[in-house]
PDB file of C-alpha atoms in Angstrom:
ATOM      1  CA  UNK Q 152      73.445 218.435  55.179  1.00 41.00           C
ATOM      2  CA  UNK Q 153      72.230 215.338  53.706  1.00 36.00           C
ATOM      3  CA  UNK Q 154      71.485 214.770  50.322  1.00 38.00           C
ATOM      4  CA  UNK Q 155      69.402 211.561  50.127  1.00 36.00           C
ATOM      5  CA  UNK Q 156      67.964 211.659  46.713  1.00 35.00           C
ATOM      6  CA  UNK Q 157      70.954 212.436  44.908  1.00 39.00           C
ATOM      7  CA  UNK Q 158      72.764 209.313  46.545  1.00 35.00           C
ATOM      8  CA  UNK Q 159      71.350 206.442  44.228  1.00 32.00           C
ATOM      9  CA  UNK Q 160      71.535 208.669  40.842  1.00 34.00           C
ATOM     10  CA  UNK Q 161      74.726 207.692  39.878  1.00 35.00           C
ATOM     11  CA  UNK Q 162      75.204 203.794  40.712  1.00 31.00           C
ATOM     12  CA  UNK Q 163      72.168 202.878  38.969  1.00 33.00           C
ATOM     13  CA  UNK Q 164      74.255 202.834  35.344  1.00 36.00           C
ATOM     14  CA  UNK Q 165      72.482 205.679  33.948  1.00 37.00           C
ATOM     15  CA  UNK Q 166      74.969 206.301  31.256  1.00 41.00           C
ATOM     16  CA  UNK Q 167      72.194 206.004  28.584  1.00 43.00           C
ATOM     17  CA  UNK Q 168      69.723 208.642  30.480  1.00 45.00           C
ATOM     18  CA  UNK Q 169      72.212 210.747  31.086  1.00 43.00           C
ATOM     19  CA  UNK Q 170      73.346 211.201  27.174  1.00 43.00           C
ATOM     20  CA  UNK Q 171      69.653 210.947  26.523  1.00 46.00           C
ATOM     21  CA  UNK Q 172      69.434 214.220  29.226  1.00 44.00           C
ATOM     22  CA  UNK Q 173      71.771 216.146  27.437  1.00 43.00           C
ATOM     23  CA  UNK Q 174      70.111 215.164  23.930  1.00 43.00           C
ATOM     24  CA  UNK Q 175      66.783 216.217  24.419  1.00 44.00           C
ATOM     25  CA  UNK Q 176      67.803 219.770  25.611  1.00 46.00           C
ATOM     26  CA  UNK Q 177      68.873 220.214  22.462  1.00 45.00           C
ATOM     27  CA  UNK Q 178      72.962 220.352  23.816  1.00 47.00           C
ATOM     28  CA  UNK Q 179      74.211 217.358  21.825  1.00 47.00           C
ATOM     29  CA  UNK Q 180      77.291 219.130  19.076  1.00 46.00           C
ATOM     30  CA  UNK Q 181      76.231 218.817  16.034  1.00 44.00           C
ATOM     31  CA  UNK Q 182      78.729 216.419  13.379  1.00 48.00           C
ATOM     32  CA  UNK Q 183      80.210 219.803  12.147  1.00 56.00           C
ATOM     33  CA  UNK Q 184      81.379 220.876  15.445  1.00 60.00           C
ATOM     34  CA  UNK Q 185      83.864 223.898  15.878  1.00 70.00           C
ATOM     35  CA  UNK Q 186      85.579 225.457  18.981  1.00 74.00           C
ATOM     36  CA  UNK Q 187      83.512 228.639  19.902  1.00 81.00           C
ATOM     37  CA  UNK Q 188      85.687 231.972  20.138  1.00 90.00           C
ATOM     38  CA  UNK Q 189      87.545 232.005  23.101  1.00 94.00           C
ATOM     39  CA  UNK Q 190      85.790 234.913  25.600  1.00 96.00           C
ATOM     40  CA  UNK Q 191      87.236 236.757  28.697  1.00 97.00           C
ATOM     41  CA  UNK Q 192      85.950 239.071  31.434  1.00 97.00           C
ATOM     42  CA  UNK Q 193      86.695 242.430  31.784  1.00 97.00           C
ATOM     43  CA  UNK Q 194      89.787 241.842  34.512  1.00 96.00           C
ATOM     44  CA  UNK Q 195      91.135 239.310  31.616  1.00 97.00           C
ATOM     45  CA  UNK Q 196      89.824 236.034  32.912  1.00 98.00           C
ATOM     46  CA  UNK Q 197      89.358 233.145  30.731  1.00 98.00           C
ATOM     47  CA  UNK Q 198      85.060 232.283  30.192  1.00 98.00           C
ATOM     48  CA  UNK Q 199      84.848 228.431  30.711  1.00 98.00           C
ATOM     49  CA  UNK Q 200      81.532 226.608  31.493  1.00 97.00           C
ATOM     50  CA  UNK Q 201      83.021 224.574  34.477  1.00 98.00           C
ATOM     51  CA  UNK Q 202      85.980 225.078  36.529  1.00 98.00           C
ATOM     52  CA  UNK Q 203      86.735 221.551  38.622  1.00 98.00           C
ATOM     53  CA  UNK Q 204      89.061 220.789  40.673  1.00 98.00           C
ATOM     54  CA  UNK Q 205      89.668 216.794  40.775  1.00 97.00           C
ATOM     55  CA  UNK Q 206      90.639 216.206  44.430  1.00 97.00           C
ATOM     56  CA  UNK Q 207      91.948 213.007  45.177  1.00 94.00           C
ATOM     57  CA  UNK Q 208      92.749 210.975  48.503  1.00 92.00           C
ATOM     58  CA  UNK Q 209      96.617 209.808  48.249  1.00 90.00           C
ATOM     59  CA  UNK Q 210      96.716 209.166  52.361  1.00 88.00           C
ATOM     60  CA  UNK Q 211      98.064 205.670  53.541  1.00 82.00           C
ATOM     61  CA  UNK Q 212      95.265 203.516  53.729  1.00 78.00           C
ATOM     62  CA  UNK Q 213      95.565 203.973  49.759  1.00 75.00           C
ATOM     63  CA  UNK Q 214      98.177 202.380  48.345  1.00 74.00           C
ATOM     64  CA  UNK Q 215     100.244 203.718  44.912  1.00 75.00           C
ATOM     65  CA  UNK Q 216      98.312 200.575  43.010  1.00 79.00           C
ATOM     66  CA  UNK Q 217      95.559 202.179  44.103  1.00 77.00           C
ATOM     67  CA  UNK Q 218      96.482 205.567  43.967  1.00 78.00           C
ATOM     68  CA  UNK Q 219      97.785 205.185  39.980  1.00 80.00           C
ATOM     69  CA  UNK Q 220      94.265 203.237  39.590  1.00 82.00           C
ATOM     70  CA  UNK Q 221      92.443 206.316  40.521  1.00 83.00           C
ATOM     71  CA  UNK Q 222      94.883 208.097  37.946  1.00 86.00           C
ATOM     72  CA  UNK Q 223      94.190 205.372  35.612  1.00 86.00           C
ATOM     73  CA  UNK Q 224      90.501 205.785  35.824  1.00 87.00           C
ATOM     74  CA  UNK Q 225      90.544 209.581  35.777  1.00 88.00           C
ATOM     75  CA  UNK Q 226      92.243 209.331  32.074  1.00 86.00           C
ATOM     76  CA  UNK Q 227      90.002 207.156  30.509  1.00 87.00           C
ATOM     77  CA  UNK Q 228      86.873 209.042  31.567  1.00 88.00           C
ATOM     78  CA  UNK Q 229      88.380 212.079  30.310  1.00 89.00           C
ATOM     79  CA  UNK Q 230      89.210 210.834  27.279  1.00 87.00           C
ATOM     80  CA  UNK Q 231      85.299 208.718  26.823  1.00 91.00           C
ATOM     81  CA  UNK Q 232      83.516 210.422  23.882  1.00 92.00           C
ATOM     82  CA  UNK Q 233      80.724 211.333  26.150  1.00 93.00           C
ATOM     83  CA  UNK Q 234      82.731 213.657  28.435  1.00 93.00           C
ATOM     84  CA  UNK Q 235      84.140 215.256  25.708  1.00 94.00           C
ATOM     85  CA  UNK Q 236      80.265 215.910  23.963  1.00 93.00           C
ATOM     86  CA  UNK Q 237      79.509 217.360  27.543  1.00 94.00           C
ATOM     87  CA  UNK Q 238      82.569 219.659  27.206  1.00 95.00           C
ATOM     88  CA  UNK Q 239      81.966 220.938  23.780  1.00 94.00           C
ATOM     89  CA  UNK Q 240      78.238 220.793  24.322  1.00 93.00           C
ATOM     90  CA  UNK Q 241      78.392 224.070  27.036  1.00 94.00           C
ATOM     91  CA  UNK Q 242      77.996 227.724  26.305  1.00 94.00           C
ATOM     92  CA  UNK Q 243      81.495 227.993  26.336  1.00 96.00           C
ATOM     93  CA  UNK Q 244      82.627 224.871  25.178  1.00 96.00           C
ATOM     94  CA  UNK Q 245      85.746 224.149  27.290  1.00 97.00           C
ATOM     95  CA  UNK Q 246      86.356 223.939  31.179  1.00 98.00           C
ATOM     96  CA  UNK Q 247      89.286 224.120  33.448  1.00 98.00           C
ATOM     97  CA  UNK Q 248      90.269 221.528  35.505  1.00 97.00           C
ATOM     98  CA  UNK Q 249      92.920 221.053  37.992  1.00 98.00           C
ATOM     99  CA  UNK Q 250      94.222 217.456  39.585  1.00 96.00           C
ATOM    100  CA  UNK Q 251      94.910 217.728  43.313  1.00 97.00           C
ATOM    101  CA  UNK Q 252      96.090 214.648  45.263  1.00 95.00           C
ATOM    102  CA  UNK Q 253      95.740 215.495  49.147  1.00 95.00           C
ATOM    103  CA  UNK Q 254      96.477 213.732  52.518  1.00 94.00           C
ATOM    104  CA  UNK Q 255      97.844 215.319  55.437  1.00 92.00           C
ATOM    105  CA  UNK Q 256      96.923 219.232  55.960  1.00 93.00           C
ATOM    106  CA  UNK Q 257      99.964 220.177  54.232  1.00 92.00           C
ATOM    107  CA  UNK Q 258     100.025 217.646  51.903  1.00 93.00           C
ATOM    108  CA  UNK Q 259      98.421 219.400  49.310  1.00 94.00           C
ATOM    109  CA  UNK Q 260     100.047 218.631  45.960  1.00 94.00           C
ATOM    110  CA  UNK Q 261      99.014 219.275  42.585  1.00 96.00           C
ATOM    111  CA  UNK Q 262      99.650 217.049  39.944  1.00 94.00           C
ATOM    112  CA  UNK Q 263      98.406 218.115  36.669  1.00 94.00           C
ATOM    113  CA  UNK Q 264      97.659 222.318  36.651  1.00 95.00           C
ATOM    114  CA  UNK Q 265      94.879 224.276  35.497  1.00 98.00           C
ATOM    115  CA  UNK Q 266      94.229 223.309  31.885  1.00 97.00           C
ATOM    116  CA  UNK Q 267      91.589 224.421  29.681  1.00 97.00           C
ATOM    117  CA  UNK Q 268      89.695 221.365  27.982  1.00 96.00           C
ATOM    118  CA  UNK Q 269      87.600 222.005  24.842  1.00 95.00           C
ATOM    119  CA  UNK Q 270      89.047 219.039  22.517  1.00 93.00           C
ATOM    120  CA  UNK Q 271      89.750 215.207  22.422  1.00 91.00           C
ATOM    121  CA  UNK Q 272      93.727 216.613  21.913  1.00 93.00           C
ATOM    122  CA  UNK Q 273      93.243 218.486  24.834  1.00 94.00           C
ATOM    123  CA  UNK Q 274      92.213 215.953  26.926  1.00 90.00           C
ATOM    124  CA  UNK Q 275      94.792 214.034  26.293  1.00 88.00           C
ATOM    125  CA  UNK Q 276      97.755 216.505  26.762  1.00 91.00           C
ATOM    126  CA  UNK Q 277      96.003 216.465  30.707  1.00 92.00           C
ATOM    127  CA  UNK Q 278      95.857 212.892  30.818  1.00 85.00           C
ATOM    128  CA  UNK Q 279      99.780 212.574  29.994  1.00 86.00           C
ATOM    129  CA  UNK Q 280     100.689 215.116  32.596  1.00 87.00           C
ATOM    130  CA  UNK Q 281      99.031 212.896  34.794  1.00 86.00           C
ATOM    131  CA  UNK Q 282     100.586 209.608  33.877  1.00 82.00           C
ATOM    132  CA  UNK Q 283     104.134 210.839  33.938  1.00 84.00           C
ATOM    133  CA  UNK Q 284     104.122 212.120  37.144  1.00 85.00           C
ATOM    134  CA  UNK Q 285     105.649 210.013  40.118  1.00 84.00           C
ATOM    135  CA  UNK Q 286     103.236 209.281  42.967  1.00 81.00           C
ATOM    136  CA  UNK Q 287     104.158 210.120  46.441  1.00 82.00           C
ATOM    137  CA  UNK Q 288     101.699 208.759  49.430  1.00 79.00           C
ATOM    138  CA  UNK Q 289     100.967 211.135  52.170  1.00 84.00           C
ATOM    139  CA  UNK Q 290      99.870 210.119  56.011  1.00 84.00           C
ATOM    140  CA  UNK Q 291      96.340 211.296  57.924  1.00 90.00           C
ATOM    141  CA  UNK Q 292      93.577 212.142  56.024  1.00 93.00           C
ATOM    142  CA  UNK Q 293      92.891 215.803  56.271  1.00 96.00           C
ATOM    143  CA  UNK Q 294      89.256 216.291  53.880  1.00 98.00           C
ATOM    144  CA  UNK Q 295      88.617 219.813  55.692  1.00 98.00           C
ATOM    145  CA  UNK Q 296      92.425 221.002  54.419  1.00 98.00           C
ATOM    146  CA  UNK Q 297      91.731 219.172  50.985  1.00 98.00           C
ATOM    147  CA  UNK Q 298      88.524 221.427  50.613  1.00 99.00           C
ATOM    148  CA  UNK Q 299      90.288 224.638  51.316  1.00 98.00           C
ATOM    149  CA  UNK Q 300      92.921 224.039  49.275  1.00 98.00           C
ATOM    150  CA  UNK Q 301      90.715 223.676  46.277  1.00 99.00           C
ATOM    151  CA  UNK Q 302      88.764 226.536  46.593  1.00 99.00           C
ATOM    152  CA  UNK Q 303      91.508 228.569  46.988  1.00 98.00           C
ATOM    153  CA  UNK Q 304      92.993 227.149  43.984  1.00 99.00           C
ATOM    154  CA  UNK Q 305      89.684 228.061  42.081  1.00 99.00           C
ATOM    155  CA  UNK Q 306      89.900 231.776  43.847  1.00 98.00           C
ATOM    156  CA  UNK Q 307      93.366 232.176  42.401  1.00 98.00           C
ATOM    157  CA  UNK Q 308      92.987 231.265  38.775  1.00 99.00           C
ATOM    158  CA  UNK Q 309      92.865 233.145  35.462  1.00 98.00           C
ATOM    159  CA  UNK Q 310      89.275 231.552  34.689  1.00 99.00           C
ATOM    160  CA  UNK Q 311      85.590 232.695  35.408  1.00 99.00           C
ATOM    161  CA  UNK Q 312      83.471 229.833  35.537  1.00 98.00           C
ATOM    162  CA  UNK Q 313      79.801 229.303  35.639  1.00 97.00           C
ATOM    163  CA  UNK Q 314      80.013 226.686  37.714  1.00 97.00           C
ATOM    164  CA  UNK Q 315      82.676 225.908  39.942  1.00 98.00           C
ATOM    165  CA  UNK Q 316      83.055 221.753  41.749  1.00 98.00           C
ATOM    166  CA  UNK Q 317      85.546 220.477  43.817  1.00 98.00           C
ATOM    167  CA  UNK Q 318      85.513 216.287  42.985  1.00 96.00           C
ATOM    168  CA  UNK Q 319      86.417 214.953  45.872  1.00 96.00           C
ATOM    169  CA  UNK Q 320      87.020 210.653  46.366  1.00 92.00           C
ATOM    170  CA  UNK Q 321      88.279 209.376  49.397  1.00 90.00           C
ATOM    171  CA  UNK Q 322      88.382 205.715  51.420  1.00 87.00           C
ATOM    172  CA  UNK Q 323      87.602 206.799  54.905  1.00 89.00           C
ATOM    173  CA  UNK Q 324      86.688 209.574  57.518  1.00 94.00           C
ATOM    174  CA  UNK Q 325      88.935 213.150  58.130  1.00 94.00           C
ATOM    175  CA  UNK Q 326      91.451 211.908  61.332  1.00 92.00           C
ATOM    176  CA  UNK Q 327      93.815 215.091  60.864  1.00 93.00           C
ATOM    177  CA  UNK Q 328      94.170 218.701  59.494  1.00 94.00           C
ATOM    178  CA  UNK Q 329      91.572 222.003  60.364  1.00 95.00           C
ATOM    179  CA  UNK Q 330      87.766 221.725  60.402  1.00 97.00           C
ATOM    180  CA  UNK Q 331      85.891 220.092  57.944  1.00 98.00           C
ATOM    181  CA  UNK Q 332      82.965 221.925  58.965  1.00 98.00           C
ATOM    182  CA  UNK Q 333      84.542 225.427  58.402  1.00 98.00           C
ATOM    183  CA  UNK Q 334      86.090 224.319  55.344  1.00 98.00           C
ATOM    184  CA  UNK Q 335      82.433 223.421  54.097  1.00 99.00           C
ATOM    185  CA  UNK Q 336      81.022 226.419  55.159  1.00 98.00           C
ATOM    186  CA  UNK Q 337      83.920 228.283  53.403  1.00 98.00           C
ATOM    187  CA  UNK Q 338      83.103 226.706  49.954  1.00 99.00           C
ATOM    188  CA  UNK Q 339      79.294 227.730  50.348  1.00 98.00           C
ATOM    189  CA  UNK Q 340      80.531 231.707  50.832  1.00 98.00           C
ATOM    190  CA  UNK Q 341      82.361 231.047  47.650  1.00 98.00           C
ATOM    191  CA  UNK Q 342      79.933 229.509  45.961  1.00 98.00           C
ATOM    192  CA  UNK Q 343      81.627 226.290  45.402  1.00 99.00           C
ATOM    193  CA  UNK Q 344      80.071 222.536  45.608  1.00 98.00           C
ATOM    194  CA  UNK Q 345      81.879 219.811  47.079  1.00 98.00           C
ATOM    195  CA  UNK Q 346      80.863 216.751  45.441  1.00 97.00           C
ATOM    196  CA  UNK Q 347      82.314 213.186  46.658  1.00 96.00           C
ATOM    197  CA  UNK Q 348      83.131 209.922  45.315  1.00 92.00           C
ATOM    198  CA  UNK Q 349      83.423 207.965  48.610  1.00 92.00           C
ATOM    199  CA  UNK Q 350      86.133 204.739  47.349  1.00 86.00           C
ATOM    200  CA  UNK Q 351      85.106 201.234  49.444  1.00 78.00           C
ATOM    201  CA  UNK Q 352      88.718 200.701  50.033  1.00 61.00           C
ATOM    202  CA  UNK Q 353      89.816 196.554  50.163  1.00 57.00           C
ATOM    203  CA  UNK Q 354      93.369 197.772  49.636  1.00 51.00           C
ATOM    204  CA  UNK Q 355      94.285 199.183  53.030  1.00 52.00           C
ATOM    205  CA  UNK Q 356      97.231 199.893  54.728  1.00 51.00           C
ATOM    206  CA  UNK Q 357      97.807 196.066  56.568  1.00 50.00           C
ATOM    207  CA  UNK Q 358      99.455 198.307  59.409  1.00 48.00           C
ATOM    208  CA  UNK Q 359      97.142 200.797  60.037  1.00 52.00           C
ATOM    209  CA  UNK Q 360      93.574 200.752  61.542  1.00 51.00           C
ATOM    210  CA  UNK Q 361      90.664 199.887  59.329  1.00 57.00           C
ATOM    211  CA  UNK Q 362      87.599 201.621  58.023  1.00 58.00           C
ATOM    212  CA  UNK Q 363      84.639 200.371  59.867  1.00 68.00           C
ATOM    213  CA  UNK Q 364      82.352 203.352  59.032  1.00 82.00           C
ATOM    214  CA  UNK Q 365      79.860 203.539  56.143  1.00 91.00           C
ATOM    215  CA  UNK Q 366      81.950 205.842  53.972  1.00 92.00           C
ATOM    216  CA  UNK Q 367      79.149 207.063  51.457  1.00 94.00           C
ATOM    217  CA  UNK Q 368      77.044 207.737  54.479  1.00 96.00           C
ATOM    218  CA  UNK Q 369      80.153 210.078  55.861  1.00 96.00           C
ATOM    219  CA  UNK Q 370      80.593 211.484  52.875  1.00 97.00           C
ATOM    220  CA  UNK Q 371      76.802 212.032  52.030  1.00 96.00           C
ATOM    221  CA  UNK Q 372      76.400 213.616  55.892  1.00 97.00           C
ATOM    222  CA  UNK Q 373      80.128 215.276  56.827  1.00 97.00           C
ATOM    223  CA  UNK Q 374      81.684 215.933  53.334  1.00 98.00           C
ATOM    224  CA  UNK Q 375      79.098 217.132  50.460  1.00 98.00           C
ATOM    225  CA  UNK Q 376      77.909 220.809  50.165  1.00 98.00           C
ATOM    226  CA  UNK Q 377      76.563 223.139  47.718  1.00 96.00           C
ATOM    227  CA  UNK Q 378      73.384 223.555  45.923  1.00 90.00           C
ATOM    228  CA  UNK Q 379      72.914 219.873  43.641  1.00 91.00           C
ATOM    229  CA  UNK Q 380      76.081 218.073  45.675  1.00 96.00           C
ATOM    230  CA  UNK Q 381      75.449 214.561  45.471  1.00 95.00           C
ATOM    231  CA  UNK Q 382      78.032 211.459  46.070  1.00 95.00           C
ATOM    232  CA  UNK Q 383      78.820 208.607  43.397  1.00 91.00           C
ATOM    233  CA  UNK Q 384      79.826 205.422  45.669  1.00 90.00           C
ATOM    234  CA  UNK Q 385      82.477 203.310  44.136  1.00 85.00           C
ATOM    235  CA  UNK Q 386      83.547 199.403  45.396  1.00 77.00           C
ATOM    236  CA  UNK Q 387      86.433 199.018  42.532  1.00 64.00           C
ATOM    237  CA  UNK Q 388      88.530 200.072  39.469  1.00 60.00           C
ATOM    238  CA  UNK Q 389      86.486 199.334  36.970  1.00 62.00           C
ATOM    239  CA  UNK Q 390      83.057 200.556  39.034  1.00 79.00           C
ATOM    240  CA  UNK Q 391      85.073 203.725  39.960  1.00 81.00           C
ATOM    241  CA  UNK Q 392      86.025 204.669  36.064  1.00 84.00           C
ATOM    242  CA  UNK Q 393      82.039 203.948  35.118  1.00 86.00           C
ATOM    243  CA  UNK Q 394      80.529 206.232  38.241  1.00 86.00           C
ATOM    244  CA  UNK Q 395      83.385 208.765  37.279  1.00 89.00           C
ATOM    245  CA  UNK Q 396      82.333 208.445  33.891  1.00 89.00           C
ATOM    246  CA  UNK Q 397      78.797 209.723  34.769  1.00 89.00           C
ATOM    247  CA  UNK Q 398      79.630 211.835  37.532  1.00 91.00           C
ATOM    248  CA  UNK Q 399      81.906 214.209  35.075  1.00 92.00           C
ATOM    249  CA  UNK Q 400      79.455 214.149  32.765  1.00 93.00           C
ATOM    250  CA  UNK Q 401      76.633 215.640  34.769  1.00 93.00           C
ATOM    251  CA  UNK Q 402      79.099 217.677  36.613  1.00 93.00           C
ATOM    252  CA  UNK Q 403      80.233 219.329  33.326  1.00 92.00           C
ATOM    253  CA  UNK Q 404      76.529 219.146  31.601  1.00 90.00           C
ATOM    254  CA  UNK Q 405      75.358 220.975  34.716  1.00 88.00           C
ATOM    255  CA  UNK Q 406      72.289 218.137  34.947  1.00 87.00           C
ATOM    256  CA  UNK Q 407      70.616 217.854  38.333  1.00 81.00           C
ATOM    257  CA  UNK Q 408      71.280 213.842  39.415  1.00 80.00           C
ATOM    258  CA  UNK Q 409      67.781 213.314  40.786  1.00 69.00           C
ATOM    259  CA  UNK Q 410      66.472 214.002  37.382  1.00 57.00           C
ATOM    260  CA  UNK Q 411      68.662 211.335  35.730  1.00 51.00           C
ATOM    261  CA  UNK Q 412      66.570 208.921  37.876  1.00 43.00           C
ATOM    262  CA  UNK Q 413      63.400 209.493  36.048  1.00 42.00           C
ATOM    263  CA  UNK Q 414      65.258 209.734  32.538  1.00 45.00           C
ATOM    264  CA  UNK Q 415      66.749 206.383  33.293  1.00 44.00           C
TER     265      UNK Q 415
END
């Protein structure tokens, strides 16, 4: 399923339309901003605007530099003053988000658990539980078994979200685990979009083969799914915190991408 138009939205530095998007809908918190009552569903479920599961490629052609880079630039996007506005600016005012780092099909280990984000303080109690924990590399790159996971992990929470994303970056092509395919069509019965944030990788694994296929493409064509999925391409660390930057932000706003290229 490709997804052309959304491809470009997000590696254009948009940062000012996208703010400017959530302004003139009227979603901006006001100075006096307060947390809004917490609300649940009738089988006890916690209300949240967005629940998001941050999936992240730890296989071997990523090394831990890399690996505690991605980390790196997952805290300080969480913690930009923007992504918190988005936050506090839904019906809800918080989300849940989860930190998955993935490789091999059973590889599947999560770093930092569900944890409900409505405040600055809150963000950064997620971003410590991330930078104290060790990193362990995995092997193959299993995508379909990465996919999976997460939406199971969204089936099995204690949250009711009105959206629900699985964030998924990654430096090269699925080589290992159960069908991506079926894992893709499994999120769409759930309801769940796949979005990706394809990593152009100069840091690989000096002993094992090397990426030689247009990643964004893969990920635009093979990966993505869901109504609004769209990639965010990335060539470094400081280009990978920016285009995570903006990604959360529409993720969490709920924005459609391909409109932030005519607010831009």
């Amino acid at each position: 399923m490709k997804r052309t138009a959304a491809t470009f939205a997000l590696v254009l530095g948009l940062s000012a339309g996208v703010t400017g998007a959530i302004s003139a809908g009227g979603r901006t918190p006001q100075p006096d901003w307060y947390p809004a009552p917490v609300e649940y569903t009738e089988d006890g479920r916690e209300k949240v605007d967005l629940e998001l599961v941050l999936a992240v490629d730890v296989s071997s052609s990523i090394d831990e530099t890399e690996a505690r880079r991605q980390r790196e630039g997952h805290v300080a996007a969480l913690a930009d003053p923007e992504v918190i506005s988005a936050i506090q600016s839904g019906g809800y005012g918080r989300i849940a988000i989860l930190y998955l780092e993935w490789a091999d099909a059973d590889f599947q280990r999560v770093v930092a658990p569900w944890t409900v984000i409505g405040t600055e303080e809150d963000a950064q109690a997620f971003a410590a539980s991330l930078a104290t924990s060790p990193f362990i590399s995995g092997r193959r790159t299993a995508i379909g078994a990465a996919i999976d996971n997460s939406v199971s992990l969204i089936e099995g929470n204690a949250y009711a979200g009105q959206r629900l994303v699985v964030d998924l970056s990654g430096d090269g092509p699925q080589n290992a685990g159960p069908s991506l395919s079926a894992a893709r069509r499994r999120a769409d019965a759930a309801e769940v979009t796949v979005n990706g944030l394809p990593i152009d990788n100069s840091r690989q694994h000096p002993f094992r083969p090397s990426v030689t296929i247009n990643v964004s493409a893969y990920f635009e064509n093979e990966v993505i799914t869901g109504p609004g999925a769209f990639i965010s391409p990335t060539n470094g660390h400081e280009d990978f915190v920016d285009a995570l930057r903006r990604k959360l932000i529409i993720e969490i706003a709920g924005l459609n991408p391909s409109d932030m290229t005519r607010n831009g």
